[in-house]
């Protein structure tokens, strides 16, 4: 069966790193059909809207989407696109690579963040001149779904530790429910299961990131803790991410359009290529995903480097080296 992949480079370095990832995917010869879609600042200038309906539909109907970045229009583009794929899980690996400066070189963990509710449900009210409230929405169904996804992810990717971040000592009902859902799913696999208070976890992650594998988080905790861990491995140019829906998904680097270096041909393509590897994993091409990650790892260790990693190589040089390593 041919897989249809929506390809949406967007603005700035998106237009430089997405083609690099496509080159790598094409080298694997898996018979993917790539369909281009337009979105971002340049589209808004030309047509008055940053995300045309046809691009939204393309992502909604594709088997998977590769997205680069959007500049000023980021919120108008990426939020609807994540909704187009009905994304309930945000997956963000933070891994240190040999040869790349990292605060904690032993870091190799993955955040699985609930992506639909919690304090992001948008339930805020001004009650009086003095009082404003925020409702934190936690459902059994969404908690169960993220827990199942997280534990399956740990199993499929060989992680031996699964930790659930929570604050159920304070948010007894909401995080109590979240924890219960995780506990109901835990214990069926080949991993050690742990629960951690999110504040203490923040400290422990900085001191001993090597103690953790998959970390399942409610929405806001996942947002903050995954950024914290990103700081441990250093280098925005290295961090991939996935937005997973029930039968569709979108893969994008954590970095944005990097207008300061756009057009110079020196963007680090690693985060985008690693995002493509996550797509391969998700689509059942685990062997190929590992090949791509190994190739990127080898190049990071002793291949050409872009300026963000202290080298003077171009995007094309690094992509070429990854293709050679493949
Ligand atoms: P945006 O508004 O699109 O997020 P930004 O100005 O926040 O743009 P980011 O893309 O978030 O820029 O990048 C922040 C910094 O990291 C910039 O200096 C950028 O050049 C650098 N950077 C980000 N991604 C890469 C990459 N792939 N290769 C090299 N440098 C990068
Ligand atoms: Mg940014």
mmCIF file of C-alpha atoms and ligand atoms in Angstrom:
data_model
loop_
_atom_site.group_PDB
_atom_site.id
_atom_site.type_symbol
_atom_site.label_atom_id
_atom_site.label_comp_id
_atom_site.label_asym_id
_atom_site.label_seq_id
_atom_site.Cartn_x
_atom_site.Cartn_y
_atom_site.Cartn_z
ATOM 1 C CA UNK A 1 0.000 0.000 0.000
ATOM 2 C CA UNK A 2 1.302 3.462 -0.878
ATOM 3 C CA UNK A 3 1.419 5.935 1.961
ATOM 4 C CA UNK A 4 0.410 9.478 1.190
ATOM 5 C CA UNK A 5 2.558 12.016 3.025
ATOM 6 C CA UNK A 6 1.588 15.677 3.202
ATOM 7 C CA UNK A 7 4.682 17.886 3.011
ATOM 8 C CA UNK A 8 4.290 21.410 4.379
ATOM 9 C CA UNK A 9 7.661 23.228 4.580
ATOM 10 C CA UNK A 10 6.184 26.607 5.607
ATOM 11 C CA UNK A 11 8.452 29.598 6.244
ATOM 12 C CA UNK A 12 12.133 30.324 6.780
ATOM 13 C CA UNK A 13 14.385 27.336 7.313
ATOM 14 C CA UNK A 14 11.323 25.065 6.996
ATOM 15 C CA UNK A 15 11.906 25.371 3.255
ATOM 16 C CA UNK A 16 15.504 24.202 3.749
ATOM 17 C CA UNK A 17 15.220 21.376 6.270
ATOM 18 C CA UNK A 18 12.037 19.736 4.946
ATOM 19 C CA UNK A 19 13.595 18.999 1.519
ATOM 20 C CA UNK A 20 16.589 17.496 3.369
ATOM 21 C CA UNK A 21 14.271 15.116 5.227
ATOM 22 C CA UNK A 22 12.476 14.208 2.000
ATOM 23 C CA UNK A 23 15.814 13.344 0.371
ATOM 24 C CA UNK A 24 16.531 10.951 3.217
ATOM 25 C CA UNK A 25 13.077 9.362 2.997
ATOM 26 C CA UNK A 26 13.380 9.001 -0.769
ATOM 27 C CA UNK A 27 16.706 7.228 -0.362
ATOM 28 C CA UNK A 28 14.892 4.544 1.644
ATOM 29 C CA UNK A 29 12.677 3.852 -1.367
ATOM 30 C CA UNK A 30 9.534 2.941 0.560
ATOM 31 C CA UNK A 31 7.197 4.067 -2.192
ATOM 32 C CA UNK A 32 5.802 7.043 -0.315
ATOM 33 C CA UNK A 33 3.731 9.510 -2.282
ATOM 34 C CA UNK A 34 4.691 13.058 -1.235
ATOM 35 C CA UNK A 35 2.088 15.779 -1.755
ATOM 36 C CA UNK A 36 3.118 19.407 -1.200
ATOM 37 C CA UNK A 37 0.999 21.845 0.765
ATOM 38 C CA UNK A 38 1.395 25.579 1.338
ATOM 39 C CA UNK A 39 1.126 27.400 4.652
ATOM 40 C CA UNK A 40 2.769 30.239 6.540
ATOM 41 C CA UNK A 41 3.594 33.928 6.323
ATOM 42 C CA UNK A 42 4.327 33.874 2.596
ATOM 43 C CA UNK A 43 0.947 32.293 1.895
ATOM 44 C CA UNK A 44 -0.802 34.906 4.000
ATOM 45 C CA UNK A 45 0.894 37.633 1.974
ATOM 46 C CA UNK A 46 -0.100 36.058 -1.327
ATOM 47 C CA UNK A 47 -3.609 34.922 -0.483
ATOM 48 C CA UNK A 48 -4.699 36.613 2.725
ATOM 49 C CA UNK A 49 -4.776 33.433 4.813
ATOM 50 C CA UNK A 50 -1.892 31.510 6.326
ATOM 51 C CA UNK A 51 -3.516 28.097 6.168
ATOM 52 C CA UNK A 52 -5.668 27.563 3.071
ATOM 53 C CA UNK A 53 -8.482 25.025 3.434
ATOM 54 C CA UNK A 54 -6.825 22.791 0.830
ATOM 55 C CA UNK A 55 -3.693 22.485 3.010
ATOM 56 C CA UNK A 56 -5.804 21.684 6.081
ATOM 57 C CA UNK A 57 -7.662 19.014 4.095
ATOM 58 C CA UNK A 58 -4.411 17.644 2.722
ATOM 59 C CA UNK A 59 -3.084 17.088 6.263
ATOM 60 C CA UNK A 60 -6.417 15.720 7.504
ATOM 61 C CA UNK A 61 -6.611 13.165 4.695
ATOM 62 C CA UNK A 62 -2.935 12.162 4.429
ATOM 63 C CA UNK A 63 -1.489 9.164 6.278
ATOM 64 C CA UNK A 64 1.026 11.512 7.869
ATOM 65 C CA UNK A 65 2.261 15.085 7.594
ATOM 66 C CA UNK A 66 5.770 16.530 7.682
ATOM 67 C CA UNK A 67 5.710 20.149 8.763
ATOM 68 C CA UNK A 68 8.654 22.558 8.810
ATOM 69 C CA UNK A 69 7.871 25.862 10.520
ATOM 70 C CA UNK A 70 5.739 28.979 10.308
ATOM 71 C CA UNK A 71 6.897 32.469 11.264
ATOM 72 C CA UNK A 72 4.522 35.144 12.539
ATOM 73 C CA UNK A 73 1.524 33.045 11.559
ATOM 74 C CA UNK A 74 2.677 30.018 13.578
ATOM 75 C CA UNK A 75 -0.415 29.916 15.795
ATOM 76 C CA UNK A 76 -2.747 30.229 12.788
ATOM 77 C CA UNK A 77 -0.991 27.377 11.061
ATOM 78 C CA UNK A 78 0.206 24.790 13.510
ATOM 79 C CA UNK A 79 -2.732 24.798 15.930
ATOM 80 C CA UNK A 80 -5.293 24.011 13.200
ATOM 81 C CA UNK A 81 -2.912 21.498 11.607
ATOM 82 C CA UNK A 82 -2.556 19.634 14.907
ATOM 83 C CA UNK A 83 -6.332 19.640 15.087
ATOM 84 C CA UNK A 84 -6.553 18.396 11.485
ATOM 85 C CA UNK A 85 -4.725 15.232 12.526
ATOM 86 C CA UNK A 86 -6.802 15.056 15.740
ATOM 87 C CA UNK A 87 -3.631 14.926 17.769
ATOM 88 C CA UNK A 88 -4.088 13.696 21.321
ATOM 89 C CA UNK A 89 -0.443 12.921 22.094
ATOM 90 C CA UNK A 90 2.567 15.170 21.778
ATOM 91 C CA UNK A 91 5.741 13.112 21.761
ATOM 92 C CA UNK A 92 9.039 14.871 22.414
ATOM 93 C CA UNK A 93 12.273 12.923 22.741
ATOM 94 C CA UNK A 94 15.205 14.628 24.446
ATOM 95 C CA UNK A 95 18.360 12.705 23.689
ATOM 96 C CA UNK A 96 21.971 13.734 23.999
ATOM 97 C CA UNK A 97 24.276 12.704 21.144
ATOM 98 C CA UNK A 98 27.901 11.644 21.423
ATOM 99 C CA UNK A 99 30.138 14.452 20.242
ATOM 100 C CA UNK A 100 27.553 17.181 20.818
ATOM 101 C CA UNK A 101 27.899 19.403 23.869
ATOM 102 C CA UNK A 102 25.147 18.640 26.356
ATOM 103 C CA UNK A 103 24.621 19.632 29.970
ATOM 104 C CA UNK A 104 23.808 15.979 30.681
ATOM 105 C CA UNK A 105 25.277 13.617 28.086
ATOM 106 C CA UNK A 106 23.450 10.566 29.516
ATOM 107 C CA UNK A 107 20.001 12.002 28.725
ATOM 108 C CA UNK A 108 17.763 9.757 26.631
ATOM 109 C CA UNK A 109 14.144 10.282 27.480
ATOM 110 C CA UNK A 110 10.829 10.855 25.794
ATOM 111 C CA UNK A 111 7.953 12.997 26.987
ATOM 112 C CA UNK A 112 4.473 11.807 26.141
ATOM 113 C CA UNK A 113 2.252 14.804 26.746
ATOM 114 C CA UNK A 114 -1.538 14.778 26.863
ATOM 115 C CA UNK A 115 -2.440 17.267 24.186
ATOM 116 C CA UNK A 116 -6.159 18.021 24.418
ATOM 117 C CA UNK A 117 -7.203 19.051 27.908
ATOM 118 C CA UNK A 118 -5.909 20.053 31.360
ATOM 119 C CA UNK A 119 -5.484 23.824 31.703
ATOM 120 C CA UNK A 120 -5.370 24.111 27.902
ATOM 121 C CA UNK A 121 -9.088 23.338 27.628
ATOM 122 C CA UNK A 122 -9.690 27.092 27.445
ATOM 123 C CA UNK A 123 -12.214 27.294 30.287
ATOM 124 C CA UNK A 124 -11.431 30.668 31.875
ATOM 125 C CA UNK A 125 -13.942 33.051 33.404
ATOM 126 C CA UNK A 126 -13.999 36.539 34.910
ATOM 127 C CA UNK A 127 -16.447 36.034 37.759
ATOM 128 C CA UNK A 128 -16.269 39.476 39.363
ATOM 129 C CA UNK A 129 -14.041 42.541 39.126
ATOM 130 C CA UNK A 130 -11.749 40.757 41.521
ATOM 131 C CA UNK A 131 -12.023 37.085 40.623
ATOM 132 C CA UNK A 132 -10.889 35.116 37.592
ATOM 133 C CA UNK A 133 -10.966 31.321 37.404
ATOM 134 C CA UNK A 134 -9.496 28.603 35.245
ATOM 135 C CA UNK A 135 -11.074 25.164 35.057
ATOM 136 C CA UNK A 136 -8.709 22.241 34.670
ATOM 137 C CA UNK A 137 -10.437 19.590 32.616
ATOM 138 C CA UNK A 138 -9.383 15.969 33.076
ATOM 139 C CA UNK A 139 -11.393 13.108 31.604
ATOM 140 C CA UNK A 140 -11.083 9.386 32.169
ATOM 141 C CA UNK A 141 -11.164 8.752 28.417
ATOM 142 C CA UNK A 142 -8.365 11.172 27.466
ATOM 143 C CA UNK A 143 -6.245 10.079 30.446
ATOM 144 C CA UNK A 144 -6.694 6.438 29.515
ATOM 145 C CA UNK A 145 -5.830 7.151 25.890
ATOM 146 C CA UNK A 146 -2.571 8.983 26.698
ATOM 147 C CA UNK A 147 -1.616 6.329 29.264
ATOM 148 C CA UNK A 148 -2.165 3.507 26.781
ATOM 149 C CA UNK A 149 -0.196 5.389 24.149
ATOM 150 C CA UNK A 150 2.664 6.094 26.572
ATOM 151 C CA UNK A 151 3.055 2.528 27.776
ATOM 152 C CA UNK A 152 2.822 1.140 24.248
ATOM 153 C CA UNK A 153 5.428 3.668 23.130
ATOM 154 C CA UNK A 154 7.758 2.547 25.923
ATOM 155 C CA UNK A 155 7.354 -1.112 24.944
ATOM 156 C CA UNK A 156 7.732 -0.498 21.224
ATOM 157 C CA UNK A 157 10.850 1.611 21.710
ATOM 158 C CA UNK A 158 12.562 -0.482 24.359
ATOM 159 C CA UNK A 159 12.382 1.917 27.294
ATOM 160 C CA UNK A 160 12.660 0.179 30.646
ATOM 161 C CA UNK A 161 11.258 3.026 32.759
ATOM 162 C CA UNK A 162 7.877 4.704 32.602
ATOM 163 C CA UNK A 163 7.205 7.625 34.927
ATOM 164 C CA UNK A 164 3.946 9.484 35.359
ATOM 165 C CA UNK A 165 4.254 13.149 36.333
ATOM 166 C CA UNK A 166 1.470 14.469 38.548
ATOM 167 C CA UNK A 167 0.561 16.666 41.478
ATOM 168 C CA UNK A 168 -2.224 14.533 42.933
ATOM 169 C CA UNK A 169 -1.336 15.555 46.471
ATOM 170 C CA UNK A 170 -2.720 19.000 45.634
ATOM 171 C CA UNK A 171 -4.971 18.483 42.603
ATOM 172 C CA UNK A 172 -6.526 15.447 44.199
ATOM 173 C CA UNK A 173 -9.451 14.959 41.914
ATOM 174 C CA UNK A 174 -8.001 15.903 38.525
ATOM 175 C CA UNK A 175 -4.541 14.419 38.844
ATOM 176 C CA UNK A 176 -6.063 11.699 40.997
ATOM 177 C CA UNK A 177 -8.090 10.672 37.984
ATOM 178 C CA UNK A 178 -5.081 10.992 35.678
ATOM 179 C CA UNK A 179 -3.022 8.759 37.972
ATOM 180 C CA UNK A 180 -5.778 6.180 38.287
ATOM 181 C CA UNK A 181 -5.986 5.925 34.510
ATOM 182 C CA UNK A 182 -2.220 5.395 34.304
ATOM 183 C CA UNK A 183 -2.241 2.827 37.093
ATOM 184 C CA UNK A 184 -5.008 0.895 35.343
ATOM 185 C CA UNK A 185 -2.858 0.564 32.227
ATOM 186 C CA UNK A 186 0.526 0.030 33.933
ATOM 187 C CA UNK A 187 1.915 -3.295 34.950
ATOM 188 C CA UNK A 188 1.209 -5.122 31.722
ATOM 189 C CA UNK A 189 4.637 -4.573 30.217
ATOM 190 C CA UNK A 190 8.337 -5.051 30.567
ATOM 191 C CA UNK A 191 9.189 -1.766 32.292
ATOM 192 C CA UNK A 192 9.492 -0.273 35.718
ATOM 193 C CA UNK A 193 6.548 1.936 36.592
ATOM 194 C CA UNK A 194 6.921 4.995 38.761
ATOM 195 C CA UNK A 195 4.908 8.034 39.792
ATOM 196 C CA UNK A 196 6.595 11.357 40.516
ATOM 197 C CA UNK A 197 5.421 14.715 41.819
ATOM 198 C CA UNK A 198 6.068 17.088 38.951
ATOM 199 C CA UNK A 199 7.969 19.685 40.975
ATOM 200 C CA UNK A 200 10.343 17.143 42.483
ATOM 201 C CA UNK A 201 10.617 15.537 39.056
ATOM 202 C CA UNK A 202 11.805 18.835 37.545
ATOM 203 C CA UNK A 203 14.695 18.858 39.987
ATOM 204 C CA UNK A 204 15.475 15.178 39.614
ATOM 205 C CA UNK A 205 15.430 15.406 35.813
ATOM 206 C CA UNK A 206 18.166 18.022 35.943
ATOM 207 C CA UNK A 207 20.311 16.066 38.367
ATOM 208 C CA UNK A 208 19.737 12.518 37.103
ATOM 209 C CA UNK A 209 18.072 12.452 33.678
ATOM 210 C CA UNK A 210 19.572 9.000 33.107
ATOM 211 C CA UNK A 211 17.058 7.590 35.616
ATOM 212 C CA UNK A 212 14.160 8.243 33.230
ATOM 213 C CA UNK A 213 12.811 6.751 30.006
ATOM 214 C CA UNK A 214 9.253 7.596 29.007
ATOM 215 C CA UNK A 215 7.596 10.353 31.045
ATOM 216 C CA UNK A 216 3.803 10.563 30.712
ATOM 217 C CA UNK A 217 2.477 14.028 31.576
ATOM 218 C CA UNK A 218 -0.716 16.019 31.795
ATOM 219 C CA UNK A 219 -0.753 18.880 29.302
ATOM 220 C CA UNK A 220 0.936 21.805 31.101
ATOM 221 C CA UNK A 221 3.463 19.643 32.947
ATOM 222 C CA UNK A 222 4.460 18.072 29.629
ATOM 223 C CA UNK A 223 4.917 21.477 28.071
ATOM 224 C CA UNK A 224 7.245 22.681 30.806
ATOM 225 C CA UNK A 225 9.170 19.507 31.574
ATOM 226 C CA UNK A 226 9.901 18.763 27.919
ATOM 227 C CA UNK A 227 11.396 22.239 27.462
ATOM 228 C CA UNK A 228 13.430 21.730 30.596
ATOM 229 C CA UNK A 229 14.831 18.464 29.242
ATOM 230 C CA UNK A 230 15.504 20.093 25.871
ATOM 231 C CA UNK A 231 17.880 22.384 27.717
ATOM 232 C CA UNK A 232 19.776 19.372 29.057
ATOM 233 C CA UNK A 233 20.723 18.070 25.635
ATOM 234 C CA UNK A 234 21.397 21.463 24.041
ATOM 235 C CA UNK A 235 20.689 22.543 20.540
ATOM 236 C CA UNK A 236 17.261 23.385 19.155
ATOM 237 C CA UNK A 237 18.530 22.043 15.847
ATOM 238 C CA UNK A 238 18.462 18.498 17.251
ATOM 239 C CA UNK A 239 14.980 18.124 18.723
ATOM 240 C CA UNK A 240 12.196 16.357 16.812
ATOM 241 C CA UNK A 241 8.556 15.988 17.815
ATOM 242 C CA UNK A 242 5.384 14.161 16.863
ATOM 243 C CA UNK A 243 1.696 14.990 17.200
ATOM 244 C CA UNK A 244 -0.170 11.703 17.171
ATOM 245 C CA UNK A 245 -3.835 11.265 16.290
ATOM 246 C CA UNK A 246 -5.961 8.108 16.152
ATOM 247 C CA UNK A 247 -5.277 7.462 12.468
ATOM 248 C CA UNK A 248 -3.099 10.331 11.369
ATOM 249 C CA UNK A 249 -0.081 12.204 12.721
ATOM 250 C CA UNK A 250 2.074 15.258 12.163
ATOM 251 C CA UNK A 251 5.836 15.425 12.631
ATOM 252 C CA UNK A 252 7.766 18.650 13.105
ATOM 253 C CA UNK A 253 11.029 19.909 14.577
ATOM 254 C CA UNK A 254 10.779 21.700 17.932
ATOM 255 C CA UNK A 255 12.529 24.741 16.441
ATOM 256 C CA UNK A 256 10.776 27.470 14.483
ATOM 257 C CA UNK A 257 11.480 29.263 11.226
ATOM 258 C CA UNK A 258 14.773 30.783 12.468
ATOM 259 C CA UNK A 259 14.479 34.001 10.428
ATOM 260 C CA UNK A 260 17.984 35.050 11.530
ATOM 261 C CA UNK A 261 19.607 32.320 9.431
ATOM 262 C CA UNK A 262 16.900 31.619 6.830
ATOM 263 C CA UNK A 263 18.063 31.645 3.232
ATOM 264 C CA UNK A 264 21.711 31.084 4.102
ATOM 265 C CA UNK A 265 21.658 27.323 3.617
ATOM 266 C CA UNK A 266 23.208 26.675 7.036
ATOM 267 C CA UNK A 267 20.227 25.375 9.039
ATOM 268 C CA UNK A 268 20.850 22.143 10.874
ATOM 269 C CA UNK A 269 18.592 19.538 9.220
ATOM 270 C CA UNK A 270 18.968 17.008 12.082
ATOM 271 C CA UNK A 271 15.756 17.877 13.980
ATOM 272 C CA UNK A 272 13.699 17.600 10.806
ATOM 273 C CA UNK A 273 15.362 14.363 9.684
ATOM 274 C CA UNK A 274 14.844 12.923 13.184
ATOM 275 C CA UNK A 275 11.181 13.993 12.951
ATOM 276 C CA UNK A 276 10.958 12.002 9.720
ATOM 277 C CA UNK A 277 12.451 9.029 11.602
ATOM 278 C CA UNK A 278 9.642 9.361 14.159
ATOM 279 C CA UNK A 279 7.203 9.241 11.273
ATOM 280 C CA UNK A 280 8.810 6.032 10.014
ATOM 281 C CA UNK A 281 8.475 4.500 13.475
ATOM 282 C CA UNK A 282 4.860 5.525 13.689
ATOM 283 C CA UNK A 283 4.088 4.031 10.285
ATOM 284 C CA UNK A 284 5.594 0.690 11.201
ATOM 285 C CA UNK A 285 8.996 1.107 9.541
ATOM 286 C CA UNK A 286 10.937 0.661 12.770
ATOM 287 C CA UNK A 287 14.014 -0.782 11.056
ATOM 288 C CA UNK A 288 14.271 2.145 8.661
ATOM 289 C CA UNK A 289 13.682 4.611 11.494
ATOM 290 C CA UNK A 290 16.606 3.109 13.390
ATOM 291 C CA UNK A 291 18.774 3.288 10.261
ATOM 292 C CA UNK A 292 18.012 6.994 9.879
ATOM 293 C CA UNK A 293 18.668 7.728 13.557
ATOM 294 C CA UNK A 294 21.930 5.793 13.432
ATOM 295 C CA UNK A 295 23.007 7.733 10.347
ATOM 296 C CA UNK A 296 22.237 11.082 12.006
ATOM 297 C CA UNK A 297 23.991 9.957 15.196
ATOM 298 C CA UNK A 298 27.105 8.981 13.235
ATOM 299 C CA UNK A 299 27.206 12.326 11.430
ATOM 300 C CA UNK A 300 26.715 14.253 14.675
ATOM 301 C CA UNK A 301 29.573 12.333 16.208
ATOM 302 C CA UNK A 302 32.199 12.907 13.558
ATOM 303 C CA UNK A 303 30.679 14.259 10.370
ATOM 304 C CA UNK A 304 30.293 17.794 9.055
ATOM 305 C CA UNK A 305 28.531 20.258 11.381
ATOM 306 C CA UNK A 306 26.411 23.296 10.805
ATOM 307 C CA UNK A 307 27.381 26.546 12.610
ATOM 308 C CA UNK A 308 24.891 26.023 15.468
ATOM 309 C CA UNK A 309 27.064 23.040 16.494
ATOM 310 C CA UNK A 310 30.300 24.932 15.987
ATOM 311 C CA UNK A 311 31.052 23.821 12.430
ATOM 312 C CA UNK A 312 31.023 25.541 9.061
ATOM 313 C CA UNK A 313 29.131 22.994 6.975
ATOM 314 C CA UNK A 314 25.958 23.728 5.032
ATOM 315 C CA UNK A 315 22.564 22.047 5.279
ATOM 316 C CA UNK A 316 23.398 20.274 2.020
ATOM 317 C CA UNK A 317 26.765 19.003 3.348
ATOM 318 C CA UNK A 318 25.140 17.506 6.436
ATOM 319 C CA UNK A 319 22.302 15.970 4.429
ATOM 320 C CA UNK A 320 24.814 14.448 2.022
ATOM 321 C CA UNK A 321 26.746 12.972 4.945
ATOM 322 C CA UNK A 322 23.560 11.474 6.402
ATOM 323 C CA UNK A 323 22.741 9.930 3.019
ATOM 324 C CA UNK A 324 26.265 8.472 2.827
ATOM 325 C CA UNK A 325 25.957 7.059 6.335
ATOM 326 C CA UNK A 326 22.673 5.440 5.362
HETATM 327 P P1 LIG B 1 9.914 31.389 15.209
HETATM 328 O O1 LIG B 1 9.174 32.629 15.512
HETATM 329 O O2 LIG B 1 9.606 30.822 13.857
HETATM 330 O O3 LIG B 1 9.871 30.356 16.308
HETATM 331 P P2 LIG B 1 12.444 32.144 16.320
HETATM 332 O O4 LIG B 1 13.112 33.444 16.078
HETATM 333 O O5 LIG B 1 11.827 31.840 17.640
HETATM 334 O O6 LIG B 1 11.427 31.851 15.123
HETATM 335 P P3 LIG B 1 13.593 29.584 16.328
HETATM 336 O O7 LIG B 1 13.434 28.853 15.082
HETATM 337 O O8 LIG B 1 12.731 29.212 17.479
HETATM 338 O O9 LIG B 1 13.534 31.098 15.983
HETATM 339 O O10 LIG B 1 15.123 29.524 16.717
HETATM 340 C C1 LIG B 1 15.728 30.175 17.827
HETATM 341 C C2 LIG B 1 17.244 30.259 17.599
HETATM 342 O O11 LIG B 1 17.778 28.951 17.346
HETATM 343 C C3 LIG B 1 17.597 31.092 16.393
HETATM 344 O O12 LIG B 1 18.773 31.833 16.644
HETATM 345 C C4 LIG B 1 17.845 30.095 15.307
HETATM 346 O O13 LIG B 1 18.765 30.536 14.335
HETATM 347 C C5 LIG B 1 18.357 28.876 16.049
HETATM 348 N N1 LIG B 1 17.916 27.653 15.364
HETATM 349 C C6 LIG B 1 16.686 27.118 15.398
HETATM 350 N N2 LIG B 1 16.600 26.020 14.639
HETATM 351 C C7 LIG B 1 17.799 25.855 14.074
HETATM 352 C C8 LIG B 1 18.342 24.902 13.164
HETATM 353 N N3 LIG B 1 17.623 23.884 12.648
HETATM 354 N N4 LIG B 1 19.637 25.056 12.788
HETATM 355 C C9 LIG B 1 20.385 26.055 13.287
HETATM 356 N N5 LIG B 1 19.937 26.976 14.140
HETATM 357 C C10 LIG B 1 18.659 26.893 14.544
HETATM 358 MG MG1 LIG B 2 10.728 30.120 18.406
#
